[in-house]
PDB file of C-alpha atoms in Angstrom:
ATOM      1  CA  MET A   1     -52.773 -21.836 -15.712  1.00  0.00           C
ATOM      2  CA  GLU A   2     -49.497 -20.139 -14.931  1.00  0.00           C
ATOM      3  CA  PRO A   3     -49.045 -17.187 -16.990  1.00  0.00           C
ATOM      4  CA  GLN A   4     -45.285 -18.102 -18.132  1.00  0.00           C
ATOM      5  CA  ILE A   5     -46.731 -21.833 -19.009  1.00  0.00           C
ATOM      6  CA  PHE A   6     -49.680 -19.991 -20.648  1.00  0.00           C
ATOM      7  CA  GLN A   7     -47.461 -17.964 -23.139  1.00  0.00           C
ATOM      8  CA  ILE A   8     -45.207 -21.229 -23.859  1.00  0.00           C
ATOM      9  CA  LEU A   9     -48.309 -22.769 -24.955  1.00  0.00           C
ATOM     10  CA  ILE A  10     -49.442 -20.290 -27.483  1.00  0.00           C
ATOM     11  CA  SER A  11     -45.949 -19.815 -28.895  1.00  0.00           C
ATOM     12  CA  ILE A  12     -45.669 -23.426 -29.400  1.00  0.00           C
ATOM     13  CA  LEU A  13     -48.898 -23.517 -30.822  1.00  0.00           C
ATOM     14  CA  VAL A  14     -48.347 -20.513 -33.377  1.00  0.00           C
ATOM     15  CA  ASP A  15     -44.511 -20.719 -34.043  1.00  0.00           C
ATOM     16  CA  GLU A  16     -43.516 -24.505 -33.888  1.00  0.00           C
ATOM     17  CA  LEU A  17     -46.574 -26.161 -35.372  1.00  0.00           C
ATOM     18  CA  CYS A  18     -47.624 -23.402 -37.667  1.00  0.00           C
ATOM     19  CA  ILE A  19     -50.988 -22.899 -36.810  1.00  0.00           C
ATOM     20  CA  SER A  20     -52.334 -19.611 -37.629  1.00  0.00           C
ATOM     21  CA  GLY A  21     -53.163 -16.974 -34.859  1.00  0.00           C
ATOM     22  CA  ALA A  22     -56.447 -17.836 -35.204  1.00  0.00           C
ATOM     23  CA  VAL A  23     -57.126 -21.518 -34.869  1.00  0.00           C
ATOM     24  CA  ALA A  24     -54.578 -21.230 -32.013  1.00  0.00           C
ATOM     25  CA  PHE A  25     -57.067 -18.675 -30.598  1.00  0.00           C
ATOM     26  CA  ASP A  26     -59.870 -20.948 -31.160  1.00  0.00           C
ATOM     27  CA  MET A  27     -58.102 -24.244 -29.527  1.00  0.00           C
ATOM     28  CA  GLU A  28     -56.709 -22.330 -26.435  1.00  0.00           C
ATOM     29  CA  TYR A  29     -60.242 -20.259 -25.944  1.00  0.00           C
ATOM     30  CA  GLY A  30     -61.886 -24.003 -26.161  1.00  0.00           C
ATOM     31  CA  ARG A  31     -60.119 -25.115 -23.503  1.00  0.00           C
ATOM     32  CA  TRP A  32     -60.429 -21.653 -21.578  1.00  0.00           C
ATOM     33  CA  VAL A  33     -63.778 -22.025 -21.643  1.00  0.00           C
ATOM     34  CA  GLU A  34     -63.771 -25.757 -20.051  1.00  0.00           C
ATOM     35  CA  GLU A  35     -61.445 -24.367 -17.332  1.00  0.00           C
ATOM     36  CA  GLN A  36     -63.998 -21.753 -16.552  1.00  0.00           C
ATOM     37  CA  HIS A  37     -67.142 -23.923 -16.718  1.00  0.00           C
ATOM     38  CA  ARG A  38     -64.976 -26.428 -14.051  1.00  0.00           C
ATOM     39  CA  GLN A  39     -63.959 -23.729 -11.957  1.00  0.00           C
ATOM     40  CA  MET A  40     -67.810 -22.168 -11.714  1.00  0.00           C
ATOM     41  CA  CYS A  41     -68.733 -25.584 -11.050  1.00  0.00           C
ATOM     42  CA  GLU A  42     -66.285 -26.021  -8.098  1.00  0.00           C
ATOM     43  CA  LEU A  43     -67.338 -22.568  -6.621  1.00  0.00           C
ATOM     44  CA  ARG A  44     -71.044 -22.982  -6.737  1.00  0.00           C
ATOM     45  CA  ALA A  45     -70.268 -26.444  -4.979  1.00  0.00           C
ATOM     46  CA  ALA A  46     -68.049 -24.772  -1.958  1.00  0.00           C
ATOM     47  CA  LEU A  47     -70.926 -22.138  -1.996  1.00  0.00           C
ATOM     48  CA  GLN A  48     -73.633 -24.394  -1.004  1.00  0.00           C
ATOM     49  CA  ALA A  49     -71.334 -26.510   1.162  1.00  0.00           C
ATOM     50  CA  HIS A  50     -70.884 -23.312   3.106  1.00  0.00           C
ATOM     51  CA  VAL A  51     -66.926 -23.391   3.160  1.00  0.00           C
ATOM     52  CA  ALA A  52     -64.604 -21.152   5.166  1.00  0.00           C
ATOM     53  CA  ASP A  53     -63.897 -17.885   3.791  1.00  0.00           C
ATOM     54  CA  ASN A  54     -60.619 -18.199   2.889  1.00  0.00           C
ATOM     55  CA  GLU A  55     -61.554 -21.512   1.099  1.00  0.00           C
ATOM     56  CA  LEU A  56     -63.593 -19.137  -0.857  1.00  0.00           C
ATOM     57  CA  ARG A  57     -61.099 -16.575  -1.219  1.00  0.00           C
ATOM     58  CA  LEU A  58     -58.752 -18.978  -3.159  1.00  0.00           C
ATOM     59  CA  LEU A  59     -61.427 -20.229  -5.341  1.00  0.00           C
ATOM     60  CA  VAL A  60     -62.039 -16.599  -6.148  1.00  0.00           C
ATOM     61  CA  ASP A  61     -58.928 -15.588  -6.632  1.00  0.00           C
ATOM     62  CA  GLY A  62     -57.930 -18.809  -8.999  1.00  0.00           C
ATOM     63  CA  GLY A  63     -61.170 -17.556 -11.160  1.00  0.00           C
ATOM     64  CA  MET A  64     -59.798 -13.618 -11.321  1.00  0.00           C
ATOM     65  CA  ALA A  65     -56.318 -15.390 -12.356  1.00  0.00           C
ATOM     66  CA  HIS A  66     -58.101 -17.315 -15.048  1.00  0.00           C
ATOM     67  CA  TYR A  67     -59.734 -14.279 -16.356  1.00  0.00           C
ATOM     68  CA  ASP A  68     -56.071 -12.937 -16.684  1.00  0.00           C
ATOM     69  CA  ASP A  69     -55.350 -15.863 -18.788  1.00  0.00           C
ATOM     70  CA  VAL A  70     -58.163 -14.720 -21.403  1.00  0.00           C
ATOM     71  CA  PHE A  71     -56.981 -11.559 -21.547  1.00  0.00           C
ATOM     72  CA  ARG A  72     -53.648 -12.363 -22.135  1.00  0.00           C
ATOM     73  CA  LEU A  73     -54.720 -14.928 -24.759  1.00  0.00           C
ATOM     74  CA  LYS A  74     -56.911 -12.092 -26.504  1.00  0.00           C
ATOM     75  CA  ALA A  75     -53.965  -9.828 -26.559  1.00  0.00           C
ATOM     76  CA  VAL A  76     -51.827 -12.490 -28.252  1.00  0.00           C
ATOM     77  CA  ALA A  77     -54.502 -13.488 -30.785  1.00  0.00           C
ATOM     78  CA  ALA A  78     -55.015  -9.799 -31.264  1.00  0.00           C
ATOM     79  CA  LYS A  79     -51.321  -9.299 -32.578  1.00  0.00           C
ATOM     80  CA  ALA A  80     -51.444 -12.534 -34.826  1.00  0.00           C
ATOM     81  CA  ASP A  81     -55.257 -11.723 -36.368  1.00  0.00           C
ATOM     82  CA  VAL A  82     -56.875  -8.587 -34.882  1.00  0.00           C
ATOM     83  CA  PHE A  83     -60.259  -9.252 -37.400  1.00  0.00           C
ATOM     84  CA  HIS A  84     -60.816 -12.826 -36.361  1.00  0.00           C
ATOM     85  CA  LEU A  85     -60.599 -11.485 -32.607  1.00  0.00           C
ATOM     86  CA  VAL A  86     -62.977  -8.831 -33.568  1.00  0.00           C
ATOM     87  CA  SER A  87     -65.677 -10.435 -35.471  1.00  0.00           C
ATOM     88  CA  GLY A  88     -66.801 -12.899 -33.048  1.00  0.00           C
ATOM     89  CA  MET A  89     -66.804 -15.915 -34.855  1.00  0.00           C
ATOM     90  CA  TRP A  90     -64.920 -17.551 -31.898  1.00  0.00           C
ATOM     91  CA  LYS A  91     -67.821 -16.974 -29.808  1.00  0.00           C
ATOM     92  CA  THR A  92     -70.786 -19.206 -29.427  1.00  0.00           C
ATOM     93  CA  PRO A  93     -74.063 -18.389 -31.306  1.00  0.00           C
ATOM     94  CA  ALA A  94     -76.068 -17.278 -28.366  1.00  0.00           C
ATOM     95  CA  GLU A  95     -72.998 -14.863 -27.556  1.00  0.00           C
ATOM     96  CA  ARG A  96     -72.792 -13.696 -31.138  1.00  0.00           C
ATOM     97  CA  CYS A  97     -76.566 -12.977 -31.341  1.00  0.00           C
ATOM     98  CA  PHE A  98     -76.757 -11.165 -28.251  1.00  0.00           C
ATOM     99  CA  MET A  99     -74.028  -8.758 -29.549  1.00  0.00           C
ATOM    100  CA  TRP A 100     -76.097  -8.061 -32.705  1.00  0.00           C
ATOM    101  CA  MET A 101     -78.941  -7.542 -30.543  1.00  0.00           C
ATOM    102  CA  GLY A 102     -77.273  -5.384 -28.210  1.00  0.00           C
ATOM    103  CA  GLY A 103     -75.964  -3.030 -31.312  1.00  0.00           C
ATOM    104  CA  PHE A 104     -72.194  -4.282 -31.706  1.00  0.00           C
ATOM    105  CA  ARG A 105     -71.247  -4.132 -35.342  1.00  0.00           C
ATOM    106  CA  PRO A 106     -67.337  -4.789 -35.743  1.00  0.00           C
ATOM    107  CA  SER A 107     -68.001  -2.125 -38.736  1.00  0.00           C
ATOM    108  CA  GLU A 108     -68.407   0.496 -35.993  1.00  0.00           C
ATOM    109  CA  LEU A 109     -64.810   0.305 -34.959  1.00  0.00           C
ATOM    110  CA  LEU A 110     -63.673   1.742 -38.334  1.00  0.00           C
ATOM    111  CA  LYS A 111     -66.090   4.077 -38.155  1.00  0.00           C
ATOM    112  CA  VAL A 112     -64.714   5.252 -35.106  1.00  0.00           C
ATOM    113  CA  GLU A 113     -60.949   5.218 -36.256  1.00  0.00           C
ATOM    114  CA  TYR A 114     -61.963   6.842 -39.115  1.00  0.00           C
ATOM    115  CA  ASN A 115     -63.386   9.974 -36.779  1.00  0.00           C
ATOM    116  CA  ASN A 116     -60.407   9.889 -34.974  1.00  0.00           C
ATOM    117  CA  THR A 117     -57.864  10.380 -37.619  1.00  0.00           C
ATOM    118  CA  HIS A 118     -60.113  13.152 -39.205  1.00  0.00           C
ATOM    119  CA  THR A 119     -60.855  15.180 -35.929  1.00  0.00           C
ATOM    120  CA  SER A 120     -56.983  14.981 -35.079  1.00  0.00           C
ATOM    121  CA  PRO A 121     -53.969  15.844 -36.957  1.00  0.00           C
ATOM    122  CA  MET A 122     -52.141  13.741 -34.787  1.00  0.00           C
ATOM    123  CA  ALA A 123     -53.741  10.839 -34.770  1.00  0.00           C
ATOM    124  CA  ALA A 124     -53.831  10.578 -38.572  1.00  0.00           C
ATOM    125  CA  ALA A 125     -50.112  10.977 -38.716  1.00  0.00           C
ATOM    126  CA  ASP A 126     -49.982   8.407 -36.117  1.00  0.00           C
ATOM    127  CA  LEU A 127     -52.244   6.060 -38.226  1.00  0.00           C
ATOM    128  CA  ARG A 128     -50.140   6.485 -41.444  1.00  0.00           C
ATOM    129  CA  ALA A 129     -46.919   5.912 -39.563  1.00  0.00           C
ATOM    130  CA  GLN A 130     -48.354   2.625 -38.396  1.00  0.00           C
ATOM    131  CA  PHE A 131     -48.899   1.389 -41.708  1.00  0.00           C
ATOM    132  CA  THR A 132     -45.780   2.332 -43.465  1.00  0.00           C
TER     133      THR A 132
END
Protein backbone atom coordinates (compact mmCIF):
# COMPACT_ATOMS: atom_id res chain seq x y z
CA MET A 1 0.00 0.00 0.00
CA GLU A 2 1.30 3.45 -0.87
CA PRO A 3 2.40 5.42 2.23
CA GLN A 4 0.16 8.37 1.36
CA ILE A 5 -2.90 6.17 0.89
CA PHE A 6 -2.05 4.37 4.10
CA GLN A 7 -1.88 7.61 6.11
CA ILE A 8 -5.09 8.91 4.56
CA LEU A 9 -6.90 5.70 5.46
CA ILE A 10 -5.74 5.88 9.06
CA SER A 11 -6.72 9.54 9.37
CA ILE A 12 -10.18 8.80 7.94
CA LEU A 13 -10.68 5.96 10.39
CA VAL A 14 -9.55 7.96 13.38
CA ASP A 15 -10.86 11.44 12.58
CA GLU A 16 -13.97 11.20 10.43
CA LEU A 17 -15.42 7.95 11.69
CA CYS A 18 -14.60 8.78 15.33
CA ILE A 19 -13.04 5.37 15.86
CA SER A 20 -10.55 5.14 18.70
CA GLY A 21 -6.88 4.72 17.84
CA ALA A 22 -6.82 1.21 19.30
CA VAL A 23 -9.77 0.00 17.22
CA ALA A 24 -8.38 1.59 14.06
CA PHE A 25 -5.02 -0.04 14.72
CA ASP A 26 -6.61 -3.45 15.27
CA MET A 27 -8.55 -3.19 12.01
CA GLU A 28 -5.59 -2.02 9.97
CA TYR A 29 -3.24 -4.53 11.57
CA GLY A 30 -5.65 -7.34 10.64
CA ARG A 31 -5.59 -6.14 7.03
CA TRP A 32 -1.81 -5.88 7.19
CA VAL A 33 -1.49 -9.49 8.40
CA GLU A 34 -3.75 -10.74 5.59
CA GLU A 35 -1.68 -8.86 3.00
CA GLN A 36 1.54 -10.17 4.53
CA HIS A 37 0.24 -13.74 4.28
CA ARG A 38 -0.68 -13.17 0.63
CA GLN A 39 2.77 -11.75 -0.13
CA MET A 40 4.53 -14.66 1.60
CA CYS A 41 2.48 -17.18 -0.40
CA GLU A 42 3.37 -15.32 -3.58
CA LEU A 43 7.07 -15.31 -2.65
CA ARG A 44 7.05 -19.05 -1.83
CA ALA A 45 5.37 -19.81 -5.14
CA ALA A 46 7.97 -17.72 -7.00
CA LEU A 47 10.80 -19.54 -5.22
CA GLN A 48 9.35 -22.93 -6.08
CA ALA A 49 8.86 -21.86 -9.70
CA HIS A 50 12.51 -20.73 -9.89
CA VAL A 51 11.68 -17.30 -11.29
CA ALA A 52 14.41 -14.87 -12.31
CA ASP A 53 16.32 -12.90 -9.68
CA ASN A 54 14.92 -9.56 -10.83
CA GLU A 55 11.36 -10.82 -10.30
CA LEU A 56 12.31 -12.11 -6.85
CA ARG A 57 13.86 -8.73 -6.07
CA LEU A 58 10.53 -7.04 -6.87
CA LEU A 59 8.69 -9.39 -4.51
CA VAL A 60 11.24 -8.90 -1.72
CA ASP A 61 11.18 -5.11 -2.15
CA GLY A 62 7.39 -5.22 -1.97
CA GLY A 63 7.63 -7.23 1.26
CA MET A 64 10.10 -4.76 2.75
CA ALA A 65 7.83 -1.84 1.84
CA HIS A 66 4.96 -3.73 3.46
CA TYR A 67 6.93 -3.89 6.72
CA ASP A 68 7.54 -0.15 6.45
CA ASP A 69 3.76 0.20 6.40
CA VAL A 70 3.33 -1.71 9.66
CA PHE A 71 5.94 0.46 11.36
CA ARG A 72 4.11 3.58 10.19
CA LEU A 73 0.87 2.06 11.48
CA LYS A 74 2.47 1.37 14.86
CA ALA A 75 3.82 4.93 15.03
CA VAL A 76 0.33 6.35 14.47
CA ALA A 77 -1.13 3.90 16.99
CA ALA A 78 1.50 4.82 19.58
CA LYS A 79 0.52 8.47 19.31
CA ALA A 80 -3.16 7.59 19.72
CA ASP A 81 -2.91 4.94 22.48
CA VAL A 82 0.54 3.76 23.46
CA PHE A 83 -0.77 1.43 26.17
CA HIS A 84 -2.78 -0.57 23.65
CA LEU A 85 0.29 -0.95 21.49
CA VAL A 86 2.60 -1.94 24.35
CA SER A 87 0.11 -4.37 25.92
CA GLY A 88 0.22 -6.54 22.82
CA MET A 89 -3.51 -7.28 22.85
CA TRP A 90 -3.50 -6.86 19.07
CA LYS A 91 -1.18 -9.85 18.77
CA THR A 92 -2.38 -13.40 18.38
CA PRO A 93 -2.61 -15.51 21.54
CA ALA A 94 0.44 -17.50 20.40
CA GLU A 95 2.49 -14.32 19.95
CA ARG A 96 1.46 -13.08 23.40
CA CYS A 97 2.41 -16.45 24.88
CA PHE A 98 5.87 -16.32 23.31
CA MET A 99 6.36 -12.74 24.50
CA TRP A 100 5.43 -13.81 28.03
CA MET A 101 7.72 -16.88 27.89
CA GLY A 102 10.50 -14.69 26.51
CA GLY A 103 10.23 -12.43 29.51
CA PHE A 104 8.67 -9.31 27.98
CA ARG A 105 6.48 -7.48 30.45
CA PRO A 106 5.07 -4.04 29.62
CA SER A 107 5.69 -3.05 33.22
CA GLU A 108 9.43 -3.42 32.56
CA LEU A 109 9.21 -0.35 30.32
CA LEU A 110 8.01 1.68 33.30
CA LYS A 111 10.92 0.42 35.39
CA VAL A 112 13.41 1.38 32.69
CA GLU A 113 11.90 4.85 32.39
CA TYR A 114 11.89 5.26 36.16
CA ASN A 115 15.56 4.30 36.38
CA ASN A 116 16.45 6.68 33.55
CA THR A 117 14.75 9.61 35.24
CA HIS A 118 16.50 8.94 38.54
CA THR A 119 19.97 8.54 37.06
CA SER A 120 19.84 11.61 34.87
CA PRO A 121 18.52 14.93 36.18
CA MET A 122 18.14 16.15 32.61
CA ALA A 123 15.91 13.17 31.76
CA ALA A 124 13.73 13.87 34.79
CA ALA A 125 13.32 17.50 33.74
CA ASP A 126 12.45 16.41 30.20
CA LEU A 127 9.87 13.97 31.51
CA ARG A 128 8.26 16.58 33.74
CA ALA A 129 8.17 19.08 30.89
CA GLN A 130 6.56 16.50 28.63
CA PHE A 131 3.63 15.91 30.99
CA THR A 132 2.97 19.51 32.03
